[in-house]
CSV table of C-alpha atoms and ligand atoms in Angstrom, one decimal:
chain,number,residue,atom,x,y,z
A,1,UNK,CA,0.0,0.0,0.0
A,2,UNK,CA,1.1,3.6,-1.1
A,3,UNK,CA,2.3,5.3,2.6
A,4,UNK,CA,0.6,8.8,2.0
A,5,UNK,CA,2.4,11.6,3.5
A,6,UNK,CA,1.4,13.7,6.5
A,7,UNK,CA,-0.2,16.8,4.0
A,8,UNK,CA,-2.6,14.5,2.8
A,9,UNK,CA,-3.3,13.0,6.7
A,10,UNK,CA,-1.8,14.4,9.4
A,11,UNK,CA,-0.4,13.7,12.6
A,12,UNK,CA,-3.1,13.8,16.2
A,13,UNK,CA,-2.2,17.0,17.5
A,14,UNK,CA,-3.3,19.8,20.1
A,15,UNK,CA,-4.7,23.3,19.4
A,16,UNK,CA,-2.1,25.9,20.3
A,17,UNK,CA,-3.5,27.7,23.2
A,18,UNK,CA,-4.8,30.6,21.4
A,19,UNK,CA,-6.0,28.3,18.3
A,20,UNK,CA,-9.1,29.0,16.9
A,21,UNK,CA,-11.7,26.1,15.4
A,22,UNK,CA,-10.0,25.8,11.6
A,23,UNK,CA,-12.0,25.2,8.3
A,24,UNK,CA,-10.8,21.8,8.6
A,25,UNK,CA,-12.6,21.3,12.0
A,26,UNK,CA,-15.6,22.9,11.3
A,27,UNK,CA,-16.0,20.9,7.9
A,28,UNK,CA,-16.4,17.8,10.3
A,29,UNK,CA,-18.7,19.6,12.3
A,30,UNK,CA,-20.8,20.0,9.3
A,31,UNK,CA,-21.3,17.3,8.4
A,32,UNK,CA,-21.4,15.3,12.1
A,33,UNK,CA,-24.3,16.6,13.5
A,34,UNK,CA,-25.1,16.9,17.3
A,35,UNK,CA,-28.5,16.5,18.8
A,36,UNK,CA,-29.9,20.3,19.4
A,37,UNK,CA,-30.3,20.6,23.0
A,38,UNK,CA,-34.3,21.4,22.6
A,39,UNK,CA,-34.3,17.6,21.7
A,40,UNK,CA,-33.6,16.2,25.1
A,41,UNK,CA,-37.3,17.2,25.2
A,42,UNK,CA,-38.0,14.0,23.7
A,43,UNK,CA,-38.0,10.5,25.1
A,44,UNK,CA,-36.7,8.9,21.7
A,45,UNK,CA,-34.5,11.4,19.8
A,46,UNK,CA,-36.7,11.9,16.4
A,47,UNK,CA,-34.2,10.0,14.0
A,48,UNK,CA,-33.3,13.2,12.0
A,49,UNK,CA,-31.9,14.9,15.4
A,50,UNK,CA,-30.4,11.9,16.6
A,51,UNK,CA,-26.3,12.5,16.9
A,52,UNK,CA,-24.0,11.3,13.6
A,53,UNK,CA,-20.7,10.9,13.7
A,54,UNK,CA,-19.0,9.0,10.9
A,55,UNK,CA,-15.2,9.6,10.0
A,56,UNK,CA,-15.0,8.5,6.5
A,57,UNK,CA,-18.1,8.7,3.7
A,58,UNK,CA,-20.7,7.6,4.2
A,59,UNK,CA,-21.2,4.3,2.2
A,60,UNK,CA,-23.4,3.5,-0.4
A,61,UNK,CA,-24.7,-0.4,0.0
A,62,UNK,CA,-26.8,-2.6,-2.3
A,63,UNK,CA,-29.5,-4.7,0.1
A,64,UNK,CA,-29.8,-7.0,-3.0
A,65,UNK,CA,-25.7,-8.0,-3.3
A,66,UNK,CA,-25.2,-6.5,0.6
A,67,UNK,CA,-24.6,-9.7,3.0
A,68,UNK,CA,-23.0,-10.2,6.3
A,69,UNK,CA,-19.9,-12.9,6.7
A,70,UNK,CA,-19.3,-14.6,10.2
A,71,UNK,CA,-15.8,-16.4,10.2
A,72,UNK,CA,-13.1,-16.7,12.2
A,73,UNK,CA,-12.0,-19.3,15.0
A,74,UNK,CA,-15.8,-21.0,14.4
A,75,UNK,CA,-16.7,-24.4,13.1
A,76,UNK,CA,-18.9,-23.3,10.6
A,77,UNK,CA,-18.9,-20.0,9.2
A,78,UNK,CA,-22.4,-18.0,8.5
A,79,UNK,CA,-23.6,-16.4,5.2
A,80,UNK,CA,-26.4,-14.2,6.2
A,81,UNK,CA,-28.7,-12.3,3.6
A,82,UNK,CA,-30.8,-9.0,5.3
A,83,UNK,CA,-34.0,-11.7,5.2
A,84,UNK,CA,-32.1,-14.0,7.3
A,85,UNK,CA,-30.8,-11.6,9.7
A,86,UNK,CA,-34.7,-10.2,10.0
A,87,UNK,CA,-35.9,-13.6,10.1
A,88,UNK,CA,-34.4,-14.3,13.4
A,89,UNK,CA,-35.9,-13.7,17.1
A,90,UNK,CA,-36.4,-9.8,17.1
A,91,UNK,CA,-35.7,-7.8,19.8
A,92,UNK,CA,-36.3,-4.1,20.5
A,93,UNK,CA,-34.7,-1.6,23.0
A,94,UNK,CA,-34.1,1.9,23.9
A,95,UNK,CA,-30.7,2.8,24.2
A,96,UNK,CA,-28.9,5.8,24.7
A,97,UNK,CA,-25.2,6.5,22.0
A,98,UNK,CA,-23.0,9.0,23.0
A,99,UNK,CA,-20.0,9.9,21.3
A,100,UNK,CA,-16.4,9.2,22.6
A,101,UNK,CA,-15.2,13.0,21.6
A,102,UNK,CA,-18.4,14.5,23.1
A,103,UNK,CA,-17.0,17.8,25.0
A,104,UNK,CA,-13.9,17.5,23.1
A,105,UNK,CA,-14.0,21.2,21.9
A,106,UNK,CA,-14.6,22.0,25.4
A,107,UNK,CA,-11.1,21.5,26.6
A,108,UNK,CA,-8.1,23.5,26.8
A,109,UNK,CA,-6.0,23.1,25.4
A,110,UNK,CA,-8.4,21.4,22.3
A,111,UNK,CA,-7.4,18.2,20.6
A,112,UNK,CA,-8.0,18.9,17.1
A,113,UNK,CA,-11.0,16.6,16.0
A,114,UNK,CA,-14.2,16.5,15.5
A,115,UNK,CA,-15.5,19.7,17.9
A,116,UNK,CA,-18.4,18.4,19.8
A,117,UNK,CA,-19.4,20.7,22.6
A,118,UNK,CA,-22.3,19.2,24.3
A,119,UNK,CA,-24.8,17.3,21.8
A,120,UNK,CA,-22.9,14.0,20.4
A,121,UNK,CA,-25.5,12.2,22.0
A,122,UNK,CA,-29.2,10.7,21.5
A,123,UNK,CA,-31.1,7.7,22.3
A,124,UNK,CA,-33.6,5.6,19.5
A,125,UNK,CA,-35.5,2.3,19.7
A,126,UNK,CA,-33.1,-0.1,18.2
A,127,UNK,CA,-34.7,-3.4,16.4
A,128,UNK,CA,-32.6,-6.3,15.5
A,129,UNK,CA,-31.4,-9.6,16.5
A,130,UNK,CA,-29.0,-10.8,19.6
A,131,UNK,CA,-25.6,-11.5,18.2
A,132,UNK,CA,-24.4,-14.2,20.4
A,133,UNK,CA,-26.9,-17.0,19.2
A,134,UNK,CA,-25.1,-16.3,15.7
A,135,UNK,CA,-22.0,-16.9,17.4
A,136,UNK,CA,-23.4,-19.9,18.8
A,137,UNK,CA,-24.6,-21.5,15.9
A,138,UNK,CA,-21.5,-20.7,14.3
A,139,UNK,CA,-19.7,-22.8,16.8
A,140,UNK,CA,-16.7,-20.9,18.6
A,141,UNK,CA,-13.6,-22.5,19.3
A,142,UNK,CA,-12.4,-22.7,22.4
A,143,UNK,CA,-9.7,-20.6,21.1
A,144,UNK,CA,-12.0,-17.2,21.2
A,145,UNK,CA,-10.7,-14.1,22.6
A,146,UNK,CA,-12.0,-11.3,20.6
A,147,UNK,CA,-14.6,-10.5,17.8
A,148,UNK,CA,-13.6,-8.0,15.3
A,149,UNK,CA,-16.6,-5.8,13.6
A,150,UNK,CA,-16.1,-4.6,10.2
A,151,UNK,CA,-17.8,-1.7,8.5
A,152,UNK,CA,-18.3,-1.0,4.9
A,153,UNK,CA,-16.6,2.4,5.1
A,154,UNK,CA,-13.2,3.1,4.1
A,155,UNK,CA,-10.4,5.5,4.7
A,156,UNK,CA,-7.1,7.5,6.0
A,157,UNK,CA,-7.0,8.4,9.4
A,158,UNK,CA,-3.4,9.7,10.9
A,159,UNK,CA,-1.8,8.3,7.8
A,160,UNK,CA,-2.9,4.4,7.9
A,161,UNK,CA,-5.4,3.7,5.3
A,162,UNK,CA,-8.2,1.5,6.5
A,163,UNK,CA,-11.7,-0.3,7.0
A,164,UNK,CA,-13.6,0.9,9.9
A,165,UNK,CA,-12.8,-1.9,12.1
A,166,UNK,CA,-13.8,-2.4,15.9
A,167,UNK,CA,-12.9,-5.0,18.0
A,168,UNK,CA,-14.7,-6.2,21.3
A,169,UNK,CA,-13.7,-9.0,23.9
A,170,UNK,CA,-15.8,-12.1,23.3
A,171,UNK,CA,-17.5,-11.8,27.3
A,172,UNK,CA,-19.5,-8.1,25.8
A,173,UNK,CA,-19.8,-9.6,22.5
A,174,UNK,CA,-21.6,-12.3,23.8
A,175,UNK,CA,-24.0,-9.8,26.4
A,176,UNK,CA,-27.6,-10.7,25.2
A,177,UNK,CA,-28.5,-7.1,24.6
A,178,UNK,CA,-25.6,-6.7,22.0
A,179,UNK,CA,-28.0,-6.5,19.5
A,180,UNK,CA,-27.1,-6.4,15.1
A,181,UNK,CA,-29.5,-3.4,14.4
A,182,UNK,CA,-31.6,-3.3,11.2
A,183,UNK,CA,-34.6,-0.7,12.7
A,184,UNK,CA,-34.6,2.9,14.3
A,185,UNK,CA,-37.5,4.2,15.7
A,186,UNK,CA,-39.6,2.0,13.7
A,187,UNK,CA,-38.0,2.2,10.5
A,188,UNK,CA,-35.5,1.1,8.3
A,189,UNK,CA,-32.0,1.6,9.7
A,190,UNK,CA,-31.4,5.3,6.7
A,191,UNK,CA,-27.6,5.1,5.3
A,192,UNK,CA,-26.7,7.8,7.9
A,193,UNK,CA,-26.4,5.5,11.2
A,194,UNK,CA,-25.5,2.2,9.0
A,195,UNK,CA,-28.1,0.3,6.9
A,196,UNK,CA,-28.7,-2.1,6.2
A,197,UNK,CA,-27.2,-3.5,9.5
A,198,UNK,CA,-25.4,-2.0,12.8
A,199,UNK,CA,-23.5,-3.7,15.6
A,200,UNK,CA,-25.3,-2.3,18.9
A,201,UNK,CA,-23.3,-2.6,22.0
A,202,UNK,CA,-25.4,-0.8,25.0
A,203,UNK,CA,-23.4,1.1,27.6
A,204,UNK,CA,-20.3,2.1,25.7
A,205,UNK,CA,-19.4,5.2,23.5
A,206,UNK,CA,-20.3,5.0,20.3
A,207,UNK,CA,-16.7,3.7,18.2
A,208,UNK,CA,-18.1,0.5,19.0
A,209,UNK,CA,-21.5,0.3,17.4
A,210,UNK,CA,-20.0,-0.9,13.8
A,211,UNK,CA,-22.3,0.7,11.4
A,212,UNK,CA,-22.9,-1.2,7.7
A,213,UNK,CA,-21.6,-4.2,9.1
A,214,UNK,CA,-20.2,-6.8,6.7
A,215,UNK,CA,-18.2,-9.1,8.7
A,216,UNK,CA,-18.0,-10.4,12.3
A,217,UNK,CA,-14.3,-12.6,13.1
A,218,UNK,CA,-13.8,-14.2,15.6
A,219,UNK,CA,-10.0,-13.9,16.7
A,220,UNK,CA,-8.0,-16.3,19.0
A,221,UNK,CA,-5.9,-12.8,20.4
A,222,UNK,CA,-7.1,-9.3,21.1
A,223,UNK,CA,-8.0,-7.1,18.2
A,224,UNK,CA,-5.1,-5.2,17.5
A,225,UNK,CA,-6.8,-2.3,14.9
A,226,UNK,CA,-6.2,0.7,14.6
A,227,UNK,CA,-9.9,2.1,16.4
A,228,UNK,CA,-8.6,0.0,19.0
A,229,UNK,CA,-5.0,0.2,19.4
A,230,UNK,CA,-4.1,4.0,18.2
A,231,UNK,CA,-7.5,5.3,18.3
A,232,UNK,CA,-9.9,5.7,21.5
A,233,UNK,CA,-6.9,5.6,24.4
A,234,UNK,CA,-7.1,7.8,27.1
A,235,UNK,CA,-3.2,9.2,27.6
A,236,UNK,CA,-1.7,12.7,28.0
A,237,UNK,CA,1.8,11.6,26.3
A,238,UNK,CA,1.6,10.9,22.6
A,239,UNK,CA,4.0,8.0,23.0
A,240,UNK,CA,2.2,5.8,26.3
A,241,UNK,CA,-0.3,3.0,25.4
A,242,UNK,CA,-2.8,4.6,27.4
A,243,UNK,CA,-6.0,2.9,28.4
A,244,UNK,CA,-9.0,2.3,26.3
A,245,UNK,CA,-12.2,3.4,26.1
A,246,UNK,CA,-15.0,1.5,26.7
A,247,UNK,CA,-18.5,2.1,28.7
A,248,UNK,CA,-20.2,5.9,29.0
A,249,UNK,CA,-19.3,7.5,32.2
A,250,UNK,CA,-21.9,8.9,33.1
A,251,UNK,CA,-23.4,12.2,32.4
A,252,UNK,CA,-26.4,14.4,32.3
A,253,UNK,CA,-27.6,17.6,30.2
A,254,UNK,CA,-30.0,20.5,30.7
A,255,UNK,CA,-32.4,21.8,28.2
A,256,UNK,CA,-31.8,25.2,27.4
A,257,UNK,CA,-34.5,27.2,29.3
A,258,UNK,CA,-36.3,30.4,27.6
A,259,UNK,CA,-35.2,31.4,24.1
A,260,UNK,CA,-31.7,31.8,22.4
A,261,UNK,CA,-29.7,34.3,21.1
A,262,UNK,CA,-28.9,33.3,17.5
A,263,UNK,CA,-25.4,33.6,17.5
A,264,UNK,CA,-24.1,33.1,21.4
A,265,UNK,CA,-27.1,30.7,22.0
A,266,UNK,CA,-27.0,32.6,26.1
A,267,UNK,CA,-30.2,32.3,27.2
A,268,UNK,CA,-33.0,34.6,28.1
A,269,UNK,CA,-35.6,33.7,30.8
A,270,UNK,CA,-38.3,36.0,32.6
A,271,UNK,CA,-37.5,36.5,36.7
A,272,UNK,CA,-40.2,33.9,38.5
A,273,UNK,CA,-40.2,30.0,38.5
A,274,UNK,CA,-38.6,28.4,35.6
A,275,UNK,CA,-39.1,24.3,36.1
A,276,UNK,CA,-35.9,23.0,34.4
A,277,UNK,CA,-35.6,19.4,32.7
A,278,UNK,CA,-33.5,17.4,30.8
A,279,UNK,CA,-31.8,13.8,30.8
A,280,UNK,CA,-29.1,11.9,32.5
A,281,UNK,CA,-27.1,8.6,31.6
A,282,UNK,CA,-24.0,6.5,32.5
A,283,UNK,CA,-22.8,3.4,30.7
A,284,UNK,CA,-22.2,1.9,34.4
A,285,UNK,CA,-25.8,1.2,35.4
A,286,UNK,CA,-28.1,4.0,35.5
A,287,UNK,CA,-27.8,7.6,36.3
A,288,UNK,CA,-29.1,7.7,39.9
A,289,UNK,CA,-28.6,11.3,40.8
A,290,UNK,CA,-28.5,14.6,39.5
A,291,UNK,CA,-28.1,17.7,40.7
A,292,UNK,CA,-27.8,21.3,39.7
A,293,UNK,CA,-26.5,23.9,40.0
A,294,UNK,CA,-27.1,28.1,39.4
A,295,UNK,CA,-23.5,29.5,40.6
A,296,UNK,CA,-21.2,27.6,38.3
A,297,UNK,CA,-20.7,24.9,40.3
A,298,UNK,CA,-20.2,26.4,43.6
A,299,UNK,CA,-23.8,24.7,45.6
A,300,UNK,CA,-25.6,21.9,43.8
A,301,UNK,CA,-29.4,21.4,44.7
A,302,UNK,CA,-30.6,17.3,43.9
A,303,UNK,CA,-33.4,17.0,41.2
A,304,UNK,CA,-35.9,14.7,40.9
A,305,UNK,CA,-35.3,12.0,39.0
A,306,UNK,CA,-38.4,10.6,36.4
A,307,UNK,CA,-39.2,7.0,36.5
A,308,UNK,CA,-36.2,4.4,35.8
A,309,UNK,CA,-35.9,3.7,32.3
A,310,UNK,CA,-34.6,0.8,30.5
A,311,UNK,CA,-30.8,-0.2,31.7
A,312,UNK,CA,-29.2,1.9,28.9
A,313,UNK,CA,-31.5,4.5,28.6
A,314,UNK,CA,-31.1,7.8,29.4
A,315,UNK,CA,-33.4,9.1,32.8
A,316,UNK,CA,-35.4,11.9,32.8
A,317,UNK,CA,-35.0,14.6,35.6
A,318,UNK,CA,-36.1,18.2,36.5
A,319,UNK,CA,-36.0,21.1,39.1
A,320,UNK,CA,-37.6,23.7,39.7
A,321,UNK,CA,-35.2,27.2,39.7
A,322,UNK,CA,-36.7,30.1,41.2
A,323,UNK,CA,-35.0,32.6,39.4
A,324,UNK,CA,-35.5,35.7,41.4
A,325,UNK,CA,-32.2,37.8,40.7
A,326,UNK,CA,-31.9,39.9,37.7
A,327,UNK,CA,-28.7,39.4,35.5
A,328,UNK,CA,-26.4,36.7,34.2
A,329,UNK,CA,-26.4,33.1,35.8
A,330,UNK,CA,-23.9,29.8,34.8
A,331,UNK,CA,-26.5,26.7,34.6
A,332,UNK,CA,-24.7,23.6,35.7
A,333,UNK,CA,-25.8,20.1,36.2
A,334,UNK,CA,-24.1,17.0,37.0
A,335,UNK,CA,-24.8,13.2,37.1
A,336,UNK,CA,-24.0,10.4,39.5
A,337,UNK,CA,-24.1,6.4,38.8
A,338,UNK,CA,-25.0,3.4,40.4
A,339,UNK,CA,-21.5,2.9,41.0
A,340,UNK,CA,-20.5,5.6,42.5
A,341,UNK,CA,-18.9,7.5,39.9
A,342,UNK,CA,-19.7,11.7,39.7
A,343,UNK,CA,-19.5,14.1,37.1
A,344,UNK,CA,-15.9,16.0,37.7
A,345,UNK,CA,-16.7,20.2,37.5
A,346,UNK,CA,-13.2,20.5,36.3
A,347,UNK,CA,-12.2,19.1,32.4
A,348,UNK,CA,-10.2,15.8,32.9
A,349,UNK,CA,-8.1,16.4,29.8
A,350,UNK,CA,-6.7,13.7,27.6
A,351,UNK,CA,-5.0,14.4,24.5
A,352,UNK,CA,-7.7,12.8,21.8
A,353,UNK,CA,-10.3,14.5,23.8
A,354,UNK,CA,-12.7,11.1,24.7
A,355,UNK,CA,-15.0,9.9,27.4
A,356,UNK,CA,-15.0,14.0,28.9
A,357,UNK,CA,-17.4,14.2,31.2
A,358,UNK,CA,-17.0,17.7,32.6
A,359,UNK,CA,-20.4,19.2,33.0
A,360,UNK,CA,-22.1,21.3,30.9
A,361,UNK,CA,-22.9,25.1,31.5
A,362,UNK,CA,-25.4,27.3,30.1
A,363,UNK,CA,-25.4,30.8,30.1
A,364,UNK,CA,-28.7,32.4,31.3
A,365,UNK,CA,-30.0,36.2,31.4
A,366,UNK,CA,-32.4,36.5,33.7
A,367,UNK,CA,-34.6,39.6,33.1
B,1,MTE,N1,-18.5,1.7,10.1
B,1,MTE,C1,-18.4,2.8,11.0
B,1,MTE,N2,-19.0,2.6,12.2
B,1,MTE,C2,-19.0,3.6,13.0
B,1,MTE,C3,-18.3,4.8,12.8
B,1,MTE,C4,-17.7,4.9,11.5
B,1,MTE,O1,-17.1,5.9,11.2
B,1,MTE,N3,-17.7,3.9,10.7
B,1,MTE,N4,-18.3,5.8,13.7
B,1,MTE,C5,-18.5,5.4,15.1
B,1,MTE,C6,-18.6,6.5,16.0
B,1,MTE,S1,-17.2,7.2,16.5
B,1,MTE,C7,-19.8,6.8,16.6
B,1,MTE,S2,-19.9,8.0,17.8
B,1,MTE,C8,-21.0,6.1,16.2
B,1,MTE,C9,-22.1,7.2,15.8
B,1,MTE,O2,-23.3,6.5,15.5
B,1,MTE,P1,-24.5,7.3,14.9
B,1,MTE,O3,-23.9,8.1,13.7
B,1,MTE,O4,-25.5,6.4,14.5
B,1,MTE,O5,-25.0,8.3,16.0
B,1,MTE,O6,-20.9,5.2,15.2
B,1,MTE,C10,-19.7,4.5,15.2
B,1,MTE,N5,-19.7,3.5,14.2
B,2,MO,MO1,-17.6,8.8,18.2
């Protein structure tokens, strides 16, 4: 394969401190579209508003020639056609996607990437089969470590031309809500979040639900790829392994209150009682707390939480802000799991900018 130098794909590298967003960044943020905040209004993000992040093209795939291969360290390897994929036991859930780099523009300095600020995220009714009775049927060898999940997309990314390619131990691959996704919402899977077929892994950050899925290994070591391996490590030094990413840590937004100002989107809002709502998640079992606050940070004041949701479904919450001060107030809100973990105030900063949990602030005028 041609090595292509680093003009055509560059090195990773961090803002400079003073480093605005370039035409480069903002060309991905075009055409990767966050969820607009109003949306958290919505149980099920509308499938339009729904996040999408995709860092090649998106690909164009046949249904009629499209089919998925299982292989690997198996005793019989599996053919499937769309029919036979749909023909199988059909399952449906609501499950909440979040992107890795969500927040990434956030940080100082920025990792220059894709520059989600606070709206790589959604949650959709997912309908497809459970993986692991493929596997099964298949016949694993004892010898299975790893699946590998492998996309129709392809690319250059940091200089090594590739297939989006994700790999997964065998124990999540084998979860029975790991789910190969053909429905959103209803409908058919649209090309933009991976028809005909997605891998759907509930709980961690979105690099690992494969979208236009064509083939599913099974691999008697650990996947080794480059989403894996280079991509999706949490490290400060350019040169340490680092560790990788896997489940959502947990998180929670706001809905914008009032309306907007078109260009800073700051807030206005009438003085009185403003009852403020939005949604909170964690890929470690449930959101269990939230709590907000209206001085930046300083004192936090716990919401109440809506009903509990599905496992990997996001939580509805709200709290009621008597906002009896004129002038300009920092909206914060923050999110705690059932294990324990809290949302840090402070950026936790990692040079590819992933799994940031930081919480959010809105700027409100109250008048
Ligand atoms: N084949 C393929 N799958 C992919 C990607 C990709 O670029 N190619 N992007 C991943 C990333 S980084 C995210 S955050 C999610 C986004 O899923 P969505 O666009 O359906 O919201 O898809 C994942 N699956
Ligand atoms: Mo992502």
């Amino acid at each position: 394969m041609e090595a292509l130098d680093t003009s055509v794909s560059p090195p990773a590298r961090v803002a400079e401190m003073d480093e605005g967003i370039s035409i480069d960044e903002l060309r991905l943020a075009a055409r990767n579209h966050g969820m607009p905040l109003e949306a958290l209004r919505y149980d099920v993000t509308p499938v339009g508003l729904h996040y999408v992040l995709t860092h090649y093209d998106i690909p164009y795939v046949d249904v009629e020639t499209w089919h998925l291969e299982i292989g690997g360290e198996v005793e019989r390897p599996l053919t499937l056609g769309l029919d036979d994929v749909r023909s199988r036991e059909r399952v449906t859930r609501r499950v909440t996607l979040e992107c890795a780099g969500n927040g990434r523009a956030t940080l100082t300095p920025r990792p220059v990437s894709q520059p989600w600020v606070d709206e790589a995220v959604g949650t959709a009714e997912w309908t497809g089969t459970p993986l692991a009775p493929l596997l099964r049927e298949a016949g694993l060898h004892p010898s299975a470590v790893d699946v590998a999940f492998t996309g129709a997309d392809h690319g250059v990314e940091r200089g090594v031309e590739q297939t989006y390619q994700r790999g997964l131990p065998l124990a999540e691959a084998m979860r029975d809500d790991v789910l190969l996704v053909y429905g959103m919402n209803g409908q058919p899977l649209p090309p933009q979040h991976g028809a005909p077929l997605r891998l759907l892994v509930p709980g961690w950050y979105g690099m690992a639900q494969v979208k236009w899925l064509a083939d599913v290994r099974v691999l008697d070591a650990p996947f080794d790829g480059y989403q894996n391996s280079t991509a999706y490590r949490l490290k400060q030094d350019p040169d340490e392994p680092g560790e990788p990413v896997t489940r959502i840590r947990p998180k929670a937004l706001l809905q914008p209150p009032g309306f907007p100002d078109f260009q800073t989107r700051t807030r206005i809002v009438e003085r009185g009682t403003h009852l403020l709502t939005g949604r909170a998640w964690s890929g470690w079992g449930q959101a269990t707390r939230v709590d907000v606050s209206v001085d930046g940070g300083r004192t936090w004041h716990e919401a109440r939480l809506g009903p509990p949701p599905d496992q990997f479904e996001w939580r509805s919450w709200q709290w009621s802000w008597d906002a009896h001060m004129q002038g300009q107030v920092d909206l914060c809100v923050r999110a705690s799991d059932a294990e324990g973990n809290v949302q840090p105030v402070e950026q936790m900063w990692n040079r590819q900018g992933v799994a940031n949990n930081h919480v959010q602030r809105v700027t409100v005028v109250v008048r």
